[in-house]
Amino acid sequence: MVFFMIILLIIIFSGARLCGPEGFNDDYLDKKSTTAVNGIFVMLVLFSHYAQYADLGGIYDEPYLAVREHLNQLVVATFMFYSGYGMMEAIKNRGIGYVRKILSKFWQLLLKFDIAVVFFLAVNTLLGIRFPLGQTLLAFTTWTAIGNSNWYITAILILYVTMFLSFTAGLKIFKNNENEGRILGLMLTMLLTAVVVYIQIRIGRPAYCYDTMMLLPIGCLYSELRPRIENFVMRNDIMYLVTFTAVTGIYMVSFFHRWSWGIAAYTVWAASFMLLILLVTMKVSIYNGFLEWTGRHIFGIYILQRLPMTVLDKMGYIDDHKYMSLVASIIITFAIAAIFQKSTDRLITLMTGRHIAGTSGRHEREAK
């Protein structure tokens, strides 16, 4: 796996541009930049899922396994944060008009997910893989799975509802003061997300189902605070280095206590990790065609990657040829993700009469 990580690093630095002294990348949160960053992390998600099928170990795998264990659920941090940031930017520009469309985003995402579940059901049937009927039916709600990934979609759907309710209430209460309404909506979103996280803890859901959810409202908060943050951090290189050092310190302390201090410490760790990503991209512009493509196909890559992995595992190829099977999984995933996204977007366009601007996990600065 270390060779795949090296290849990914080469891809990341291909086309990257470092800002000079006292220079900053003002476009670090533009759609082009965030899509490329998401493209990096969707590849890390693919690697992480593949590790669940392959018997990894030894000198060529241990470095990657150490990185995987360290990052844990932070491989989806940028998806959550950029989504929150992008939605807040859209609310700023389009107000209640955008908020009303959040529910349509909910149904579009669920429809795409359910189409993918049908594919998993078909493959499972062909391979002789059986799941209980109740589990299969619940899989269409995203609450359970039949070999597919599901928890992230569950989280995004819940967050869509949370944002819809929060910002609808905020903008209606302060209908004559949109700024105040937006702030109230943000506060309600953070509160309701915390409640959702607490409920999942109480009912015994696995921690990975909720431990990054707060990053979406934190992305909304960053949208509100961005001018003040940039005025401080981008004043000069000294302030940048001071900020980078402080955030790194918070990251390290929260990392060592992310399990012992509970979800609060994990959230601080996740937020500081995301801040480090932002600080890096303030100085380094990361973009190339490959990352832009993977970033634009996050949903398809995320939801479909287990299909080739399941087939190759069932046939015994992963056990015998673990690295070649990963190459095959990547190629097949890319191919079916491209077809899936184009087909489902066309289907939704026919159903709604509107062009699909983006998918879950993508930075959606739709209003300019």
XYZ file of C-alpha atoms in Angstrom:
368
model
C 0.000 0.000 0.000
C 2.896 2.341 0.559
C 3.424 2.545 -3.202
C -0.187 3.601 -3.738
C 0.263 6.305 -1.111
C 3.434 7.505 -2.850
C 1.579 7.651 -6.171
C -1.202 9.636 -4.514
C 1.339 12.072 -3.050
C 2.916 12.534 -6.479
C -0.534 13.265 -7.906
C -1.260 15.748 -5.106
C 1.939 17.711 -5.687
C 1.543 17.575 -9.458
C 0.225 20.999 -10.342
C 0.427 22.271 -6.757
C 1.585 25.863 -6.378
C 3.239 27.302 -3.268
C 2.608 30.957 -2.498
C 5.697 33.084 -1.926
C 6.617 35.046 1.228
C 3.695 37.132 2.503
C 1.556 35.628 -0.230
C -1.683 33.727 0.263
C -4.023 31.696 -1.884
C -7.255 33.699 -1.840
C -9.052 30.944 -3.769
C -8.547 28.224 -1.147
C -12.305 27.878 -0.634
C -13.388 28.235 -4.251
C -15.202 25.262 -5.706
C -12.262 24.272 -7.901
C -9.900 24.088 -4.915
C -12.248 22.304 -2.519
C -13.219 19.774 -5.172
C -9.546 18.852 -5.627
C -9.020 18.488 -1.864
C -12.103 16.284 -1.652
C -10.624 14.257 -4.507
C -7.645 13.413 -2.292
C -9.785 12.228 0.573
C -12.188 10.151 -1.481
C -9.127 8.172 -2.606
C -8.158 7.711 1.038
C -11.687 6.471 1.712
C -11.296 3.963 -1.113
C -7.969 2.754 0.309
C -9.473 2.494 3.781
C -12.431 0.430 2.608
C -10.167 -1.839 0.602
C -8.166 -2.548 3.758
C -11.317 -4.190 5.156
C -11.107 -6.838 2.439
C -7.352 -7.366 2.031
C -4.956 -8.960 4.493
C -2.556 -6.045 4.850
C 0.665 -6.198 6.798
C 4.423 -6.174 6.459
C 6.920 -3.546 5.418
C 4.959 -2.432 2.353
C 1.675 -1.964 4.214
C 2.544 -0.831 7.748
C 3.198 2.842 6.856
C -0.226 3.087 5.251
C -1.900 1.239 8.133
C -0.342 3.733 10.555
C -1.741 6.646 8.528
C -5.137 4.933 8.320
C -5.273 4.348 12.062
C -4.218 7.931 12.773
C -6.760 9.568 10.470
C -9.624 7.335 11.561
C -12.872 9.037 10.440
C -11.155 12.250 9.405
C -11.007 10.964 5.837
C -14.519 12.432 5.516
C -13.745 15.681 7.372
C -13.460 17.821 4.251
C -16.707 16.400 2.821
C -18.629 17.500 5.905
C -16.923 20.861 6.378
C -16.989 21.991 2.745
C -20.647 20.966 2.447
C -21.554 23.106 5.452
C -19.496 26.017 4.170
C -20.982 25.805 0.687
C -24.563 25.561 1.911
C -24.081 28.556 4.201
C -22.657 30.557 1.304
C -25.733 29.639 -0.743
C -28.045 30.699 2.093
C -26.223 34.046 2.307
C -26.785 34.681 -1.365
C -30.221 33.159 -1.935
C -31.806 33.163 1.499
C -35.050 31.304 2.071
C -35.191 30.353 -1.604
C -32.195 28.064 -1.171
C -33.392 26.768 2.209
C -36.633 25.578 0.610
C -34.593 23.509 -1.875
C -32.700 21.612 0.827
C -35.483 19.033 1.096
C -35.278 18.392 -2.652
C -31.563 17.742 -2.151
C -32.585 15.233 0.546
C -34.844 13.291 -1.811
C -32.384 13.412 -4.701
C -29.598 12.008 -2.538
C -31.851 9.286 -1.118
C -32.975 8.325 -4.632
C -29.387 7.979 -5.826
C -28.530 5.946 -2.746
C -31.499 3.610 -3.244
C -30.517 3.017 -6.878
C -27.075 1.997 -5.641
C -28.649 -0.329 -3.057
C -30.527 -2.073 -5.866
C -27.171 -2.768 -7.546
C -25.797 -4.232 -4.326
C -28.904 -6.359 -3.950
C -28.435 -7.685 -7.496
C -24.736 -8.455 -6.968
C -25.454 -10.134 -3.639
C -28.075 -12.300 -5.311
C -25.646 -13.343 -8.046
C -22.926 -14.151 -5.493
C -25.260 -16.011 -3.159
C -24.897 -13.445 -0.363
C -27.984 -13.279 1.841
C -29.160 -10.696 4.340
C -32.298 -10.781 6.528
C -35.363 -9.229 4.883
C -35.694 -6.573 7.580
C -32.088 -5.506 7.136
C -32.504 -5.382 3.373
C -35.600 -3.188 3.582
C -33.986 -0.857 6.113
C -30.976 -0.564 3.816
C -33.121 1.561 1.509
C -33.476 4.082 4.353
C -29.645 4.156 4.818
C -30.009 2.932 8.433
C -28.587 -0.517 7.694
C -26.394 -1.914 4.925
C -26.258 -4.977 2.683
C -22.586 -4.747 1.806
C -22.688 -1.075 0.837
C -21.429 1.930 2.786
C -24.269 3.786 4.468
C -23.453 5.760 7.638
C -22.191 8.882 5.841
C -25.344 9.136 3.746
C -27.458 8.742 6.890
C -25.532 11.584 8.512
C -25.871 13.885 5.492
C -29.615 13.237 5.186
C -30.127 14.018 8.872
C -28.050 17.179 8.521
C -30.105 18.284 5.518
C -33.274 18.025 7.606
C -31.567 19.776 10.522
C -30.474 22.695 8.333
C -33.862 22.947 6.658
C -35.715 23.165 9.973
C -33.168 25.467 11.601
C -32.833 28.023 8.829
C -36.540 27.972 7.987
C -37.270 28.829 11.611
C -34.505 31.435 11.833
C -35.410 33.244 8.626
C -39.118 33.243 9.457
C -38.618 34.530 12.999
C -36.391 37.334 11.704
C -38.093 37.770 8.343
C -37.245 41.476 8.332
C -33.585 40.901 9.257
C -32.013 38.163 7.187
C -28.628 38.415 8.899
C -30.160 37.817 12.335
C -32.269 35.002 10.927
C -29.236 33.357 9.415
C -27.325 33.553 12.707
C -30.267 32.020 14.568
C -30.468 29.300 11.926
C -26.771 28.565 12.424
C -27.171 28.374 16.195
C -30.159 26.040 15.860
C -28.248 23.865 13.382
C -25.366 23.459 15.814
C -27.757 22.725 18.687
C -29.864 20.198 16.779
C -26.762 18.476 15.379
C -25.420 18.113 18.923
C -28.777 16.643 19.964
C -28.674 14.170 17.062
C -25.144 13.137 18.048
C -26.243 12.672 21.675
C -29.250 10.558 20.635
C -27.039 8.287 18.543
C -24.686 7.860 21.493
C -27.601 6.968 23.749
C -29.058 4.368 21.373
C -25.670 2.734 20.898
C -24.878 3.615 17.296
C -21.210 3.056 16.407
C -19.090 6.158 16.990
C -18.149 6.443 13.329
C -21.803 7.173 12.524
C -21.762 10.522 14.308
C -18.275 11.601 15.387
C -17.704 13.911 12.394
C -21.236 15.299 12.051
C -20.454 18.553 13.881
C -18.031 19.478 11.107
C -20.905 20.456 8.825
C -22.275 23.190 11.131
C -18.669 24.163 11.884
C -18.278 24.696 8.136
C -21.348 26.954 8.286
C -19.756 28.855 11.171
C -16.524 29.312 9.206
C -18.531 30.866 6.394
C -19.807 33.489 8.830
C -16.406 34.105 10.435
C -14.234 33.838 7.324
C -13.562 37.589 6.851
C -12.442 38.004 10.466
C -10.319 34.861 10.394
C -8.595 35.856 7.174
C -7.985 39.404 8.403
C -6.101 37.899 11.327
C -4.332 34.913 9.740
C -3.491 36.462 6.372
C -2.161 39.703 7.820
C 1.391 38.461 7.341
C 3.493 35.308 7.568
C 4.168 35.801 11.285
C 0.470 35.727 12.168
C 0.049 32.758 9.855
C 2.826 30.815 11.607
C 1.495 31.741 15.043
C -1.951 30.473 14.048
C -0.560 27.321 12.454
C 1.482 26.556 15.584
C -1.496 27.127 17.902
C -3.839 24.958 15.840
C -1.192 22.215 15.622
C -0.895 22.267 19.412
C -4.662 21.939 19.806
C -4.615 19.125 17.261
C -1.972 17.179 19.158
C -3.580 17.575 22.589
C -7.040 16.629 21.338
C -5.598 13.719 19.325
C -4.109 12.113 22.413
C -7.373 12.528 24.324
C -9.857 11.902 21.492
C -10.998 8.609 23.020
C -10.594 9.260 26.744
C -12.347 12.652 26.788
C -15.326 11.586 24.698
C -17.053 13.117 21.695
C -16.139 16.692 22.689
C -12.412 15.977 22.365
C -12.982 14.080 19.114
C -14.884 17.047 17.704
C -12.084 19.445 18.695
C -9.569 17.094 17.068
C -11.652 16.900 13.872
C -12.160 20.673 13.781
C -8.451 21.380 14.321
C -7.593 18.896 11.569
C -9.919 20.761 9.222
C -8.386 24.078 10.242
C -4.947 22.683 9.405
C -6.249 21.695 5.963
C -7.506 25.254 5.498
C -4.209 26.744 6.664
C -2.228 24.530 4.288
C -4.452 25.431 1.350
C -4.117 29.127 2.208
C -0.457 28.747 1.268
C -0.531 25.849 -1.208
C -2.898 25.769 -4.167
C -3.737 22.118 -4.860
C -5.319 21.258 -8.174
C -4.975 18.893 -11.110
C -7.313 17.132 -13.482
C -7.271 13.793 -11.670
C -8.182 15.258 -8.280
C -10.830 17.456 -9.865
C -12.399 14.390 -11.492
C -12.396 12.270 -8.345
C -13.726 15.232 -6.378
C -16.624 15.639 -8.811
C -17.513 11.945 -8.495
C -17.403 11.591 -4.715
C -20.830 10.039 -4.351
C -20.352 7.423 -7.050
C -16.857 6.498 -5.878
C -17.913 6.371 -2.231
C -21.095 4.370 -2.672
C -20.034 1.971 -5.447
C -16.444 1.083 -4.535
C -17.506 -1.912 -2.462
C -19.114 -3.580 -5.485
C -15.855 -4.596 -7.225
C -14.232 -5.233 -3.840
C -17.043 -7.623 -2.860
C -16.876 -9.493 -6.174
C -13.075 -9.799 -6.138
C -13.118 -10.886 -2.506
C -15.811 -13.496 -3.102
C -13.819 -14.890 -6.037
C -10.668 -15.095 -3.925
C -8.643 -12.679 -6.059
C -7.927 -10.245 -3.249
C -6.353 -12.972 -1.133
C -4.110 -14.076 -4.004
C -3.377 -10.714 -5.663
C -4.106 -7.962 -3.156
C -2.315 -5.139 -4.978
C -3.534 -5.991 -8.469
C -7.022 -6.353 -7.025
C -6.769 -2.814 -5.665
C -5.795 -1.544 -9.109
C -8.756 -3.425 -10.592
C -11.062 -2.035 -7.891
C -9.971 1.531 -8.649
C -10.436 1.175 -12.409
C -13.833 -0.519 -12.109
C -15.019 1.943 -9.455
C -14.063 4.927 -11.596
C -15.856 3.479 -14.612
C -19.112 2.635 -12.868
C -19.040 5.878 -10.838
C -18.845 7.938 -14.030
C -21.705 6.004 -15.633
C -23.763 6.068 -12.435
C -23.417 9.809 -11.889
C -24.250 10.692 -15.471
C -27.249 8.360 -15.530
C -28.716 9.348 -12.159
C -28.216 13.055 -12.825
C -30.080 12.645 -16.113
C -32.845 10.720 -14.361
C -33.290 13.403 -11.702
C -33.202 16.120 -14.355
C -36.042 14.369 -16.175
C -37.988 13.966 -12.933
C -37.511 17.508 -11.654
C -36.850 19.499 -14.809
C -33.755 21.016 -13.164
C -30.064 20.526 -13.770
C -28.230 18.800 -10.915
C -25.612 21.183 -9.551
C -23.829 18.856 -7.173
C -23.924 15.812 -4.914
C -23.489 15.157 -1.226
C -20.083 15.939 0.130
C -19.192 18.452 -2.561
C -18.548 22.108 -1.940
C -21.699 23.743 -3.283
C -21.068 27.413 -3.665
C -24.080 27.554 -5.930
C -24.896 31.230 -5.529
C -22.551 33.758 -7.089
